[in-house]
Tab-separated table of C-alpha atoms and ligand atoms in Angstrom:
chain	number	residue	atom	x	y	z
A	1	MET	CA	81.017	-31.198	-112.296
A	2	PHE	CA	78.139	-28.845	-111.428
A	3	LYS	CA	79.031	-26.296	-114.106
A	4	LYS	CA	79.529	-28.955	-116.759
A	5	SER	CA	76.157	-30.600	-116.013
A	6	PHE	CA	74.448	-27.194	-115.892
A	7	LYS	CA	75.802	-26.319	-119.332
A	8	TYR	CA	74.746	-29.702	-120.655
A	9	TYR	CA	71.114	-29.388	-119.512
A	10	LYS	CA	70.892	-25.727	-120.481
A	11	SER	CA	71.958	-26.380	-124.067
A	12	ARG	CA	69.395	-25.851	-126.841
A	13	LYS	CA	71.574	-26.988	-129.703
A	14	PRO	CA	72.065	-29.853	-129.262
A	15	PRO	CA	69.233	-30.457	-126.773
A	16	PRO	CA	70.178	-32.617	-123.769
A	17	ASN	CA	69.308	-36.274	-123.430
A	18	LEU	CA	66.827	-36.367	-120.540
A	19	THR	CA	67.024	-40.062	-119.647
A	20	GLN	CA	69.207	-39.380	-116.569
A	21	VAL	CA	66.813	-36.757	-115.160
A	22	LEU	CA	65.021	-38.231	-112.129
A	23	ASP	CA	61.293	-38.186	-112.831
A	24	PHE	CA	59.123	-38.803	-109.790
A	25	LEU	CA	56.161	-39.544	-112.054
A	26	LYS	CA	58.076	-42.813	-112.490
A	27	SER	CA	58.793	-43.211	-108.792
A	28	GLU	CA	58.368	-47.016	-108.929
A	29	ASP	CA	61.346	-47.270	-111.301
A	30	LEU	CA	63.430	-44.916	-109.167
A	31	LEU	CA	62.643	-46.987	-106.058
A	32	CYS	CA	63.644	-50.195	-107.872
A	33	ASP	CA	66.908	-48.622	-108.986
A	34	ASN	CA	67.604	-47.499	-105.427
A	35	LYS	CA	67.835	-43.866	-106.525
A	36	ILE	CA	65.169	-42.786	-104.014
A	37	LYS	CA	63.623	-44.151	-100.844
A	38	LYS	CA	60.227	-43.620	-99.291
A	39	VAL	CA	60.044	-41.363	-96.246
A	40	PRO	CA	57.159	-41.861	-93.806
A	41	LEU	CA	55.259	-38.758	-92.680
A	42	ARG	CA	56.216	-37.709	-89.169
A	43	MET	CA	52.709	-36.573	-88.274
A	44	THR	CA	49.541	-37.960	-89.764
A	45	ASN	CA	46.924	-36.841	-87.265
A	46	LEU	CA	46.790	-33.174	-88.251
A	47	ASP	CA	43.604	-31.658	-89.673
A	48	PRO	CA	43.834	-31.331	-93.451
A	49	PHE	CA	45.112	-27.924	-94.528
A	50	PHE	CA	43.254	-25.933	-97.182
A	51	GLY	CA	44.540	-26.651	-100.695
A	52	LEU	CA	46.450	-29.811	-99.744
A	53	LYS	CA	45.395	-33.407	-100.381
A	54	PRO	CA	44.631	-35.738	-97.447
A	55	LEU	CA	47.850	-36.790	-95.708
A	56	ASP	CA	47.306	-40.499	-96.352
A	57	THR	CA	47.742	-39.853	-100.087
A	58	TRP	CA	51.082	-37.999	-99.829
A	59	GLU	CA	54.221	-39.495	-101.347
A	60	VAL	CA	57.482	-38.291	-99.805
A	61	TYR	CA	60.902	-39.483	-100.948
A	62	GLU	CA	64.536	-38.853	-100.096
A	63	ILE	CA	67.168	-38.919	-102.813
A	64	VAL	CA	69.570	-41.652	-101.725
A	65	ALA	CA	72.686	-39.868	-103.022
A	66	MET	CA	71.609	-36.579	-101.356
A	67	PRO	CA	70.758	-37.218	-97.713
A	68	GLY	CA	68.372	-34.542	-96.443
A	69	LEU	CA	66.943	-33.693	-99.878
A	70	LEU	CA	63.236	-34.509	-99.633
A	71	PHE	CA	60.761	-34.548	-102.496
A	72	VAL	CA	57.008	-34.336	-101.930
A	73	LYS	CA	55.132	-35.366	-105.070
A	74	ASN	CA	52.471	-32.724	-105.755
A	75	PRO	CA	50.412	-32.716	-102.527
A	76	PHE	CA	48.251	-29.792	-103.724
A	77	THR	CA	44.656	-30.024	-104.844
A	78	ASN	CA	43.920	-28.296	-108.162
A	79	LEU	CA	42.188	-25.587	-106.162
A	80	GLY	CA	45.303	-25.265	-103.978
A	81	GLN	CA	47.527	-24.823	-107.049
A	82	ARG	CA	45.199	-22.148	-108.350
A	83	TYR	CA	45.120	-20.421	-104.962
A	84	TRP	CA	48.915	-20.099	-104.647
A	85	THR	CA	49.224	-19.030	-108.286
A	86	VAL	CA	46.758	-16.166	-107.764
A	87	ARG	CA	48.466	-15.147	-104.523
A	88	CYS	CA	51.924	-15.102	-106.126
A	89	LEU	CA	50.926	-13.212	-109.265
A	90	ARG	CA	48.216	-10.830	-108.097
A	91	ASP	CA	49.003	-10.219	-104.440
A	92	TYR	CA	52.600	-10.992	-103.472
A	93	THR	CA	53.839	-8.813	-106.352
A	94	LYS	CA	52.335	-5.716	-104.690
A	95	ARG	CA	54.341	-3.254	-102.656
A	96	PRO	CA	55.580	-3.039	-99.980
A	97	ASN	CA	56.940	-6.447	-101.042
A	98	LYS	CA	60.080	-5.916	-103.119
A	99	SER	CA	60.504	-6.934	-106.729
A	100	ASN	CA	63.052	-6.641	-109.516
A	101	LEU	CA	60.827	-3.977	-111.114
A	102	ASP	CA	61.060	-1.539	-108.172
A	103	PRO	CA	64.132	0.400	-109.376
A	104	PHE	CA	62.601	1.042	-112.809
A	105	ASN	CA	59.202	2.310	-111.788
A	106	LYS	CA	57.470	4.913	-109.720
A	107	PRO	CA	55.728	3.267	-106.764
A	108	GLU	CA	52.328	3.616	-108.453
A	109	ASP	CA	53.529	1.715	-111.527
A	110	THR	CA	54.396	-1.536	-109.812
A	111	LYS	CA	51.742	-1.283	-107.163
A	112	ASN	CA	49.303	-3.227	-109.295
A	113	TRP	CA	51.637	-4.900	-111.753
A	114	TRP	CA	49.190	-7.737	-112.414
A	115	ASP	CA	46.273	-5.362	-113.092
A	116	ILE	CA	48.387	-3.134	-115.330
A	117	CYS	CA	49.362	-6.218	-117.338
A	118	GLN	CA	45.742	-7.350	-117.622
A	119	ASN	CA	44.680	-3.898	-118.748
A	120	GLY	CA	46.760	-4.090	-121.882
A	121	ASN	CA	50.448	-3.893	-120.989
A	122	LYS	CA	51.283	-7.490	-121.875
A	123	LEU	CA	54.935	-6.563	-122.442
A	124	LEU	CA	55.321	-6.023	-118.718
A	125	LEU	CA	54.104	-9.531	-117.932
A	126	ASP	CA	57.406	-11.289	-118.566
A	127	LYS	CA	59.452	-8.568	-116.874
A	128	MET	CA	58.528	-9.645	-113.349
A	129	ARG	CA	61.323	-12.030	-112.313
A	130	TRP	CA	61.313	-12.096	-108.519
A	131	VAL	CA	59.570	-10.836	-105.424
A	132	THR	CA	60.865	-11.038	-101.858
A	133	LEU	CA	58.668	-11.449	-98.771
A	134	GLY	CA	59.393	-11.102	-95.054
A	135	TYR	CA	63.131	-10.552	-94.562
A	136	HIS	CA	64.050	-9.250	-98.004
A	137	HIS	CA	66.906	-11.027	-99.676
A	138	ASN	CA	69.551	-8.428	-100.513
A	139	TRP	CA	70.900	-9.572	-103.882
A	140	ASP	CA	74.092	-7.500	-103.584
A	141	THR	CA	75.215	-8.006	-100.007
A	142	LYS	CA	73.348	-11.303	-99.457
A	143	VAL	CA	72.766	-10.096	-95.897
A	144	TYR	CA	69.351	-9.938	-94.214
A	145	THR	CA	68.812	-6.966	-91.927
A	146	GLU	CA	66.069	-5.961	-89.513
A	147	ASN	CA	65.405	-2.679	-91.344
A	148	ASN	CA	64.872	-4.531	-94.606
A	149	ARG	CA	62.051	-6.703	-93.316
A	150	GLY	CA	58.387	-6.724	-94.378
A	151	GLN	CA	55.296	-8.624	-93.267
A	152	PHE	CA	55.450	-12.309	-94.168
A	153	PRO	CA	52.074	-13.413	-95.665
A	154	THR	CA	50.077	-15.271	-93.033
A	155	ASP	CA	48.639	-17.871	-95.439
A	156	LEU	CA	52.050	-18.837	-96.792
A	157	LYS	CA	53.434	-18.987	-93.254
A	158	HIS	CA	50.653	-21.282	-92.077
A	159	MET	CA	50.891	-23.558	-95.100
A	160	THR	CA	54.687	-24.006	-94.973
A	161	GLU	CA	54.668	-24.487	-91.218
A	162	PHE	CA	51.997	-27.178	-91.682
A	163	LEU	CA	54.200	-28.856	-94.289
A	164	ALA	CA	57.171	-28.617	-91.955
A	165	LYS	CA	55.240	-30.277	-89.115
A	166	VAL	CA	54.107	-33.138	-91.343
A	167	LEU	CA	57.729	-33.744	-92.342
A	168	GLY	CA	59.055	-33.592	-88.792
A	169	PHE	CA	60.446	-30.032	-88.657
A	170	GLU	CA	58.154	-28.919	-85.816
A	171	GLN	CA	60.165	-25.810	-84.952
A	172	PHE	CA	60.253	-24.361	-88.473
A	173	SER	CA	59.224	-20.721	-88.695
A	174	ALA	CA	58.679	-19.142	-92.137
A	175	GLN	CA	60.407	-15.741	-92.120
A	176	ALA	CA	61.663	-15.014	-95.642
A	177	ALA	CA	60.709	-16.072	-99.141
A	178	ILE	CA	61.760	-15.489	-102.707
A	179	VAL	CA	59.121	-15.935	-105.396
A	180	ASN	CA	60.828	-16.593	-108.734
A	181	PHE	CA	59.007	-16.195	-112.054
A	182	TYR	CA	60.478	-18.195	-114.935
A	183	HIS	CA	59.641	-18.214	-118.633
A	184	LEU	CA	60.548	-20.815	-121.213
A	185	ASN	CA	64.017	-19.346	-121.803
A	186	SER	CA	64.814	-18.562	-118.142
A	187	THR	CA	67.553	-20.218	-116.125
A	188	LEU	CA	68.804	-19.790	-112.566
A	189	SER	CA	72.529	-20.317	-112.305
A	190	GLY	CA	74.201	-22.455	-109.670
A	191	HIS	CA	74.392	-21.054	-106.154
A	192	THR	CA	74.112	-21.976	-102.501
A	193	ASP	CA	71.625	-20.355	-100.114
A	194	HIS	CA	73.777	-19.491	-97.112
A	195	SER	CA	72.564	-16.012	-96.076
A	196	GLU	CA	70.246	-17.262	-93.357
A	197	ARG	CA	71.627	-16.933	-89.841
A	198	ASN	CA	70.170	-20.331	-89.012
A	199	LEU	CA	71.532	-22.764	-91.574
A	200	ASN	CA	70.164	-25.801	-89.755
A	201	ALA	CA	66.563	-24.938	-90.596
A	202	PRO	CA	65.246	-26.542	-93.787
A	203	LEU	CA	64.334	-24.609	-96.954
A	204	PHE	CA	60.983	-25.353	-98.638
A	205	SER	CA	60.672	-24.878	-102.383
A	206	LEU	CA	57.276	-24.990	-104.133
A	207	SER	CA	56.751	-25.120	-107.900
A	208	PHE	CA	53.715	-24.208	-110.000
A	209	GLY	CA	53.268	-24.164	-113.768
A	210	GLN	CA	55.656	-25.521	-116.374
A	211	LYS	CA	58.152	-28.160	-115.375
A	212	ALA	CA	61.789	-27.447	-114.664
A	213	ILE	CA	64.997	-29.381	-114.660
A	214	PHE	CA	66.464	-28.744	-111.218
A	215	LEU	CA	70.141	-29.547	-110.804
A	216	ILE	CA	71.615	-30.202	-107.379
A	217	GLY	CA	75.237	-30.961	-106.549
A	218	GLY	CA	77.200	-31.134	-103.337
A	219	GLN	CA	78.781	-28.453	-101.159
A	220	GLN	CA	81.717	-28.207	-103.588
A	221	LEU	CA	81.363	-27.315	-107.258
A	222	GLU	CA	83.418	-30.417	-108.117
A	223	ASP	CA	80.871	-32.776	-106.530
A	224	GLN	CA	78.616	-34.819	-108.790
A	225	ALA	CA	75.314	-33.141	-109.663
A	226	ILE	CA	71.916	-34.828	-109.977
A	227	PRO	CA	69.194	-33.513	-112.329
A	228	LEU	CA	65.507	-33.957	-111.462
A	229	PHE	CA	62.195	-32.785	-112.863
A	230	LEU	CA	60.037	-30.462	-110.796
A	231	HIS	CA	56.438	-30.617	-111.986
A	232	SER	CA	53.646	-28.306	-111.004
A	233	GLY	CA	52.779	-28.758	-107.346
A	234	ASP	CA	55.975	-30.600	-106.396
A	235	ILE	CA	57.787	-29.570	-103.229
A	236	LEU	CA	61.498	-29.908	-102.593
A	237	VAL	CA	62.935	-29.627	-99.101
A	238	MET	CA	66.632	-28.920	-98.657
A	239	SER	CA	67.470	-30.031	-95.153
A	240	LYS	CA	70.379	-31.384	-93.120
A	241	ASP	CA	73.335	-32.462	-95.288
A	242	SER	CA	71.814	-31.068	-98.479
A	243	ARG	CA	70.878	-27.617	-97.104
A	244	LEU	CA	74.045	-25.937	-98.369
A	245	ASN	CA	74.417	-27.814	-101.646
A	246	TYR	CA	74.911	-26.051	-104.968
A	247	HIS	CA	71.732	-25.977	-107.044
A	248	GLY	CA	70.189	-24.197	-110.015
A	249	VAL	CA	67.604	-24.417	-112.780
A	250	PRO	CA	69.190	-24.982	-116.213
A	251	LYS	CA	65.927	-25.431	-118.125
A	252	ILE	CA	62.164	-24.896	-118.196
A	253	LEU	CA	60.217	-27.297	-120.393
A	254	GLN	CA	56.752	-26.697	-121.765
A	255	GLY	CA	54.084	-29.361	-121.664
A	256	ASP	CA	52.279	-29.477	-118.330
A	257	VAL	CA	48.740	-28.117	-118.258
A	258	SER	CA	46.529	-30.567	-116.453
A	259	GLU	CA	47.571	-30.086	-112.820
A	260	TRP	CA	45.577	-26.945	-112.279
A	261	SER	CA	42.800	-27.825	-114.766
A	262	SER	CA	39.566	-28.080	-112.829
A	263	PRO	CA	39.256	-27.050	-109.208
A	264	GLU	CA	37.530	-29.601	-107.007
A	265	SER	CA	35.042	-28.694	-104.331
A	266	GLU	CA	36.670	-28.669	-100.936
A	267	SER	CA	35.730	-26.904	-97.767
A	268	VAL	CA	37.314	-23.476	-97.653
A	269	PRO	CA	38.032	-21.578	-94.437
A	270	ASN	CA	36.684	-17.994	-94.509
A	271	GLU	CA	40.061	-16.327	-94.816
A	272	TYR	CA	40.702	-18.001	-98.201
A	273	ASP	CA	37.248	-17.174	-99.616
A	274	ASP	CA	38.094	-14.075	-101.651
A	275	VAL	CA	40.927	-15.705	-103.559
A	276	VAL	CA	38.992	-18.959	-103.979
A	277	LYS	CA	36.221	-17.016	-105.713
A	278	VAL	CA	38.720	-16.038	-108.413
A	279	CYS	CA	40.040	-19.619	-108.625
A	280	LYS	CA	36.562	-21.043	-109.172
A	281	ASP	CA	35.341	-18.493	-111.682
A	282	ASN	CA	36.694	-19.672	-115.023
A	283	SER	CA	36.821	-16.263	-116.655
A	284	ALA	CA	38.496	-14.657	-113.626
A	285	TRP	CA	40.980	-17.555	-113.489
A	286	LYS	CA	41.761	-17.488	-117.237
A	287	PRO	CA	44.635	-14.941	-117.238
A	288	PHE	CA	46.362	-16.856	-114.425
A	289	GLY	CA	45.959	-20.160	-116.307
A	290	ASP	CA	47.269	-18.497	-119.471
A	291	TYR	CA	50.337	-17.263	-117.572
A	292	LEU	CA	51.087	-20.774	-116.289
A	293	LYS	CA	50.990	-22.186	-119.823
A	294	HIS	CA	54.338	-20.571	-120.563
A	295	SER	CA	55.782	-19.875	-117.129
A	296	ARG	CA	56.864	-21.418	-113.883
A	297	ILE	CA	56.470	-19.957	-110.422
A	298	ASN	CA	58.813	-21.059	-107.647
A	299	VAL	CA	58.324	-20.026	-104.034
A	300	ASN	CA	61.170	-20.805	-101.684
A	301	VAL	CA	60.586	-20.258	-98.018
A	302	ARG	CA	63.291	-19.937	-95.403
A	303	GLN	CA	63.757	-19.532	-91.683
A	304	VAL	CA	66.314	-16.826	-90.951
A	305	LEU	CA	66.493	-16.702	-87.149
A	306	PHE	CA	67.390	-19.336	-84.604
A	307	ASP	CA	64.432	-21.042	-82.931
A	308	GLY	CA	62.881	-18.692	-80.397
A	309	GLU	CA	64.678	-15.561	-81.676
A	310	ILE	CA	62.392	-12.713	-82.727
A	311	GLN	CA	64.782	-10.437	-84.572
A	312	LEU	CA	68.290	-10.242	-85.971
A	313	SER	CA	69.897	-7.525	-83.949
A	314	GLU	CA	70.045	-7.341	-80.197
A	315	GLU	CA	68.323	-4.327	-78.654
A	316	ILE	CA	70.972	-2.174	-77.028
A	317	ASN	CA	69.745	-0.812	-73.724
A	318	VAL	CA	71.304	2.474	-72.789
A	319	PHE	CA	70.889	3.308	-69.120
B	401	AKG	O1	63.368	-22.256	-108.895
B	401	AKG	C1	63.842	-23.120	-108.161
B	401	AKG	O2	63.430	-24.289	-108.153
B	401	AKG	C2	65.000	-22.782	-107.241
B	401	AKG	C3	65.062	-21.373	-106.774
B	401	AKG	C4	66.234	-21.124	-105.882
B	401	AKG	O3	67.090	-21.942	-105.731
B	401	AKG	C5	66.367	-19.857	-105.124
B	401	AKG	O4	65.587	-18.908	-105.347
B	401	AKG	O5	67.265	-19.771	-104.269
B	402	FE2	FE1	68.407	-21.475	-104.137
């Protein structure tokens, strides 16, 4: 069922009928049809986090047919969306983080991929497809190892751990992330994310830029799959029974521009100042906004270790 649905939504000729794709912009209809239910926040008394809207405005839903699959309707401020876009494109793409471009370039070539692109090499812009942070995902072996581990960005760690707390996953520790860059013809085929040692911890998936059709099935390929739209700013949480479900992205659709349009004034803690300057300066922001007009950025953040563990391998003490 998953493969058949994936092929259906991926098709260009003929294009798919999108009426069955869950659209949380019409959440009232989905609630009426019993497709989704509202989930109350587990903590509401936390100080607001930079780049996120006040907690009393958040809308969180669970998909009724997929227990454990939570959807947070864009909780980011426009400034927040701009902030994470700049971080993903300009900063997280730098070494020593790993990217798909590493094997093809000398270290100095990919070091400032974003700057090289801005200084004329526009062809390189669409070649960046993924970056890994923290424990690097090994695409061949699918195994995380201690000697293939980098620094996890502090801002992304704090933001996802804040999100986790609000949703009731107090113990969540952000230790690995994949940043995916999609263009209008990109797809991500069906897979399960099962490399993490701790498969009970939830996985947080953030989307910025053009909207995607996200397809999620069950733990078996034969299980029924559900398509849903992910708009800019939306967050999906795969937890509990849905953590190991097949999922993929059969299509990116162009059309969304407004979500990151004009940054509002919000108080900014010192450590975010430098990036916020870029977000608020329209000419500095322009290349990032232009990128988002034809691309989608997805950041998915995982916990690898069991709660309280600090590394994968045990130290061996030799006396
Ligand atoms: O782009 C997405 O929404 C999903 C990405 C994903 O599933 C992954 O990187 O494992
Ligand atoms: Fe995935």
